[in-house]
């Protein structure tokens, strides 16, 4: 049974269920089909407790049935997570969620603004993923993920200027004025120092595209 690579949780009730420590561990273990008996053994929990948490997860569509298996003269129901990984969308917080303010001139050097934009990306692409799952059509996205090391703050500033000019030129070359005959896309470019605890990527430049 194939499962989604990632699911963006947009419903508050589902987020509450998924963020429970025991249930999040169950989701990780259910990347492959398991019975409640197996989960109880792996997690070191009573089977009745596992059954309770499994019902909560299934009620929110985070796990689903994956058939049955005969074992020791008994028939066990198998469960599997609906995705390999989950991400909670900022929209779960409702009005309290961080979001860019429409019409307000952005502060390009603001970390808070970058976080708000990233949150919007999660929310909008999450909606694309759900629609893709419902329609069977792949979402039209493109990702460029790269790492760059600067010799000094001045070099970083020069890079930011050059990148902004290059992106502006590319947009001007491909943008259809008015957008009446095409579909609007959102382009986000952000840069930030990589936290010390984050492992370095094996490939410093990676591109992914889905049409």
GROMACS .gro file of C-alpha atoms in nm:
model
  211
    1UNK     CA    1   0.000   0.000   0.000
    2UNK     CA    2   0.148   0.333  -0.105
    3UNK     CA    3   0.129   0.631   0.129
    4UNK     CA    4   0.191   1.001   0.078
    5UNK     CA    5   0.544   1.132   0.129
    6UNK     CA    6   0.416   1.416   0.348
    7UNK     CA    7   0.081   1.539   0.473
    8UNK     CA    8   0.025   1.896   0.589
    9UNK     CA    9  -0.220   1.895   0.880
   10UNK     CA   10  -0.462   2.188   0.851
   11UNK     CA   11  -0.739   2.086   1.094
   12UNK     CA   12  -0.691   2.187   1.460
   13UNK     CA   13  -0.846   1.863   1.587
   14UNK     CA   14  -0.606   1.654   1.377
   15UNK     CA   15  -0.311   1.861   1.496
   16UNK     CA   16  -0.407   1.806   1.861
   17UNK     CA   17  -0.425   1.431   1.803
   18UNK     CA   18  -0.098   1.411   1.608
   19UNK     CA   19   0.104   1.620   1.853
   20UNK     CA   20   0.039   1.386   2.145
   21UNK     CA   21   0.382   1.226   2.222
   22UNK     CA   22   0.251   0.869   2.217
   23UNK     CA   23   0.054   0.919   1.897
   24UNK     CA   24   0.343   1.088   1.717
   25UNK     CA   25   0.557   0.784   1.802
   26UNK     CA   26   0.283   0.560   1.668
   27UNK     CA   27   0.272   0.755   1.342
   28UNK     CA   28   0.646   0.705   1.303
   29UNK     CA   29   0.615   0.331   1.363
   30UNK     CA   30   0.319   0.302   1.127
   31UNK     CA   31   0.515   0.398   0.819
   32UNK     CA   32   0.475   0.027   0.754
   33UNK     CA   33   0.161  -0.176   0.838
   34UNK     CA   34   0.151  -0.303   1.195
   35UNK     CA   35  -0.105  -0.453   1.428
   36UNK     CA   36  -0.195  -0.310   1.767
   37UNK     CA   37  -0.011  -0.603   1.925
   38UNK     CA   38   0.308  -0.516   1.737
   39UNK     CA   39   0.277  -0.149   1.829
   40UNK     CA   40   0.226  -0.235   2.194
   41UNK     CA   41   0.542  -0.445   2.193
   42UNK     CA   42   0.752  -0.185   2.009
   43UNK     CA   43   0.631   0.107   2.223
   44UNK     CA   44   0.623  -0.083   2.551
   45UNK     CA   45   0.258   0.007   2.614
   46UNK     CA   46  -0.052  -0.193   2.708
   47UNK     CA   47  -0.246  -0.306   2.402
   48UNK     CA   48  -0.565  -0.142   2.529
   49UNK     CA   49  -0.387   0.194   2.540
   50UNK     CA   50  -0.254   0.144   2.188
   51UNK     CA   51  -0.605   0.064   2.067
   52UNK     CA   52  -0.735   0.387   2.220
   53UNK     CA   53  -0.468   0.604   2.057
   54UNK     CA   54  -0.508   0.422   1.725
   55UNK     CA   55  -0.881   0.504   1.724
   56UNK     CA   56  -0.800   0.870   1.783
   57UNK     CA   57  -0.552   0.875   1.495
   58UNK     CA   58  -0.790   0.692   1.262
   59UNK     CA   59  -1.077   0.928   1.346
   60UNK     CA   60  -0.868   1.217   1.210
   61UNK     CA   61  -0.757   1.033   0.896
   62UNK     CA   62  -0.395   1.005   1.011
   63UNK     CA   63  -0.393   0.626   0.997
   64UNK     CA   64  -0.605   0.384   0.800
   65UNK     CA   65  -0.672   0.013   0.776
   66UNK     CA   66  -0.419  -0.193   0.583
   67UNK     CA   67  -0.586  -0.532   0.572
   68UNK     CA   68  -0.577  -0.827   0.807
   69UNK     CA   69  -0.326  -1.094   0.906
   70UNK     CA   70  -0.369  -1.437   1.059
   71UNK     CA   71  -0.139  -1.499   1.353
   72UNK     CA   72  -0.158  -1.770   1.622
   73UNK     CA   73  -0.511  -1.864   1.526
   74UNK     CA   74  -0.627  -1.503   1.554
   75UNK     CA   75  -0.705  -1.243   1.291
   76UNK     CA   76  -0.528  -0.911   1.350
   77UNK     CA   77  -0.625  -0.585   1.186
   78UNK     CA   78  -0.331  -0.394   1.040
   79UNK     CA   79  -0.297  -0.015   1.046
   80UNK     CA   80  -0.072   0.215   0.847
   81UNK     CA   81  -0.005   0.590   0.856
   82UNK     CA   82  -0.149   0.790   0.568
   83UNK     CA   83   0.188   0.962   0.514
   84UNK     CA   84   0.556   0.903   0.581
   85UNK     CA   85   0.584   1.240   0.756
   86UNK     CA   86   0.355   1.515   0.880
   87UNK     CA   87   0.377   1.892   0.907
   88UNK     CA   88   0.135   2.113   1.098
   89UNK     CA   89   0.018   2.414   0.897
   90UNK     CA   90   0.016   2.759   1.065
   91UNK     CA   91  -0.353   2.786   0.974
   92UNK     CA   92  -0.420   2.553   1.269
   93UNK     CA   93  -0.362   2.860   1.491
   94UNK     CA   94  -0.630   3.059   1.309
   95UNK     CA   95  -0.604   3.433   1.363
   96UNK     CA   96  -0.292   3.385   1.579
   97UNK     CA   97  -0.090   3.237   1.292
   98UNK     CA   98   0.201   3.436   1.153
   99UNK     CA   99   0.133   3.565   0.803
  100UNK     CA  100   0.259   3.843   0.577
  101UNK     CA  101   0.042   4.154   0.601
  102UNK     CA  102  -0.119   4.229   0.260
  103UNK     CA  103  -0.023   4.567   0.123
  104UNK     CA  104   0.249   4.624   0.381
  105UNK     CA  105   0.597   4.687   0.244
  106UNK     CA  106   0.807   4.388   0.354
  107UNK     CA  107   1.128   4.419   0.551
  108UNK     CA  108   1.362   4.196   0.354
  109UNK     CA  109   1.605   4.177   0.646
  110UNK     CA  110   1.342   4.072   0.898
  111UNK     CA  111   1.363   3.714   1.025
  112UNK     CA  112   1.003   3.744   1.144
  113UNK     CA  113   0.890   3.830   0.791
  114UNK     CA  114   1.080   3.530   0.652
  115UNK     CA  115   0.905   3.303   0.903
  116UNK     CA  116   0.566   3.450   0.809
  117UNK     CA  117   0.634   3.391   0.439
  118UNK     CA  118   0.753   3.036   0.508
  119UNK     CA  119   0.433   2.973   0.700
  120UNK     CA  120   0.229   3.094   0.405
  121UNK     CA  121   0.422   2.857   0.180
  122UNK     CA  122   0.336   2.564   0.407
  123UNK     CA  123  -0.032   2.664   0.410
  124UNK     CA  124  -0.065   2.718   0.036
  125UNK     CA  125   0.140   2.418  -0.075
  126UNK     CA  126  -0.042   2.206   0.181
  127UNK     CA  127  -0.367   2.299   0.009
  128UNK     CA  128  -0.210   2.201  -0.325
  129UNK     CA  129  -0.112   1.863  -0.181
  130UNK     CA  130  -0.464   1.796  -0.058
  131UNK     CA  131  -0.611   1.892  -0.394
  132UNK     CA  132  -0.354   1.675  -0.570
  133UNK     CA  133  -0.451   1.381  -0.350
  134UNK     CA  134  -0.821   1.436  -0.421
  135UNK     CA  135  -0.787   1.480  -0.798
  136UNK     CA  136  -0.492   1.251  -0.869
  137UNK     CA  137  -0.313   1.534  -1.051
  138UNK     CA  138   0.041   1.623  -0.944
  139UNK     CA  139   0.090   1.968  -0.795
  140UNK     CA  140   0.283   2.214  -1.013
  141UNK     CA  141   0.577   2.311  -0.794
  142UNK     CA  142   0.948   2.380  -0.831
  143UNK     CA  143   1.209   2.378  -0.556
  144UNK     CA  144   1.566   2.508  -0.555
  145UNK     CA  145   1.757   2.427  -0.236
  146UNK     CA  146   2.119   2.540  -0.214
  147UNK     CA  147   2.388   2.630   0.038
  148UNK     CA  148   2.643   2.908  -0.005
  149UNK     CA  149   2.927   3.026   0.220
  150UNK     CA  150   3.015   3.396   0.234
  151UNK     CA  151   3.358   3.526   0.322
  152UNK     CA  152   3.220   3.837   0.495
  153UNK     CA  153   2.899   4.033   0.563
  154UNK     CA  154   2.989   4.256   0.269
  155UNK     CA  155   3.006   3.954   0.040
  156UNK     CA  156   2.664   3.844   0.167
  157UNK     CA  157   2.521   4.188   0.091
  158UNK     CA  158   2.668   4.178  -0.261
  159UNK     CA  159   2.514   3.835  -0.315
  160UNK     CA  160   2.173   3.956  -0.201
  161UNK     CA  161   2.190   4.250  -0.441
  162UNK     CA  162   2.302   4.035  -0.735
  163UNK     CA  163   2.038   3.773  -0.663
  164UNK     CA  164   1.759   4.031  -0.640
  165UNK     CA  165   1.864   4.182  -0.972
  166UNK     CA  166   1.885   3.842  -1.141
  167UNK     CA  167   1.546   3.728  -1.010
  168UNK     CA  168   1.384   4.056  -1.111
  169UNK     CA  169   1.524   4.019  -1.463
  170UNK     CA  170   1.398   3.660  -1.496
  171UNK     CA  171   1.051   3.758  -1.373
  172UNK     CA  172   1.036   4.048  -1.618
  173UNK     CA  173   1.129   3.811  -1.902
  174UNK     CA  174   0.861   3.551  -1.826
  175UNK     CA  175   0.579   3.733  -1.651
  176UNK     CA  176   0.254   3.780  -1.846
  177UNK     CA  177   0.116   4.123  -1.763
  178UNK     CA  178  -0.232   4.102  -1.617
  179UNK     CA  179  -0.218   3.723  -1.594
  180UNK     CA  180  -0.549   3.686  -1.780
  181UNK     CA  181  -0.426   3.397  -1.995
  182UNK     CA  182  -0.207   3.218  -1.742
  183UNK     CA  183  -0.194   3.083  -1.390
  184UNK     CA  184  -0.035   3.286  -1.113
  185UNK     CA  185   0.260   3.133  -0.926
  186UNK     CA  186   0.426   3.252  -0.608
  187UNK     CA  187   0.806   3.282  -0.597
  188UNK     CA  188   0.980   3.294  -0.258
  189UNK     CA  189   1.353   3.347  -0.208
  190UNK     CA  190   1.500   3.344   0.142
  191UNK     CA  191   1.844   3.320   0.297
  192UNK     CA  192   1.947   3.256   0.656
  193UNK     CA  193   2.247   3.117   0.848
  194UNK     CA  194   2.222   2.741   0.891
  195UNK     CA  195   2.194   2.647   1.263
  196UNK     CA  196   2.505   2.477   1.398
  197UNK     CA  197   2.322   2.155   1.483
  198UNK     CA  198   2.187   2.110   1.130
  199UNK     CA  199   2.384   1.843   0.937
  200UNK     CA  200   2.540   1.963   0.613
  201UNK     CA  201   2.374   1.846   0.296
  202UNK     CA  202   2.559   1.587   0.091
  203UNK     CA  203   2.490   1.785  -0.226
  204UNK     CA  204   2.519   2.164  -0.182
  205UNK     CA  205   2.284   2.233  -0.474
  206UNK     CA  206   1.965   2.038  -0.529
  207UNK     CA  207   1.673   2.108  -0.760
  208UNK     CA  208   1.332   1.942  -0.765
  209UNK     CA  209   1.050   2.013  -1.001
  210UNK     CA  210   0.697   1.874  -1.038
  211UNK     CA  211   0.479   1.952  -1.335
   0.00000   0.00000   0.00000
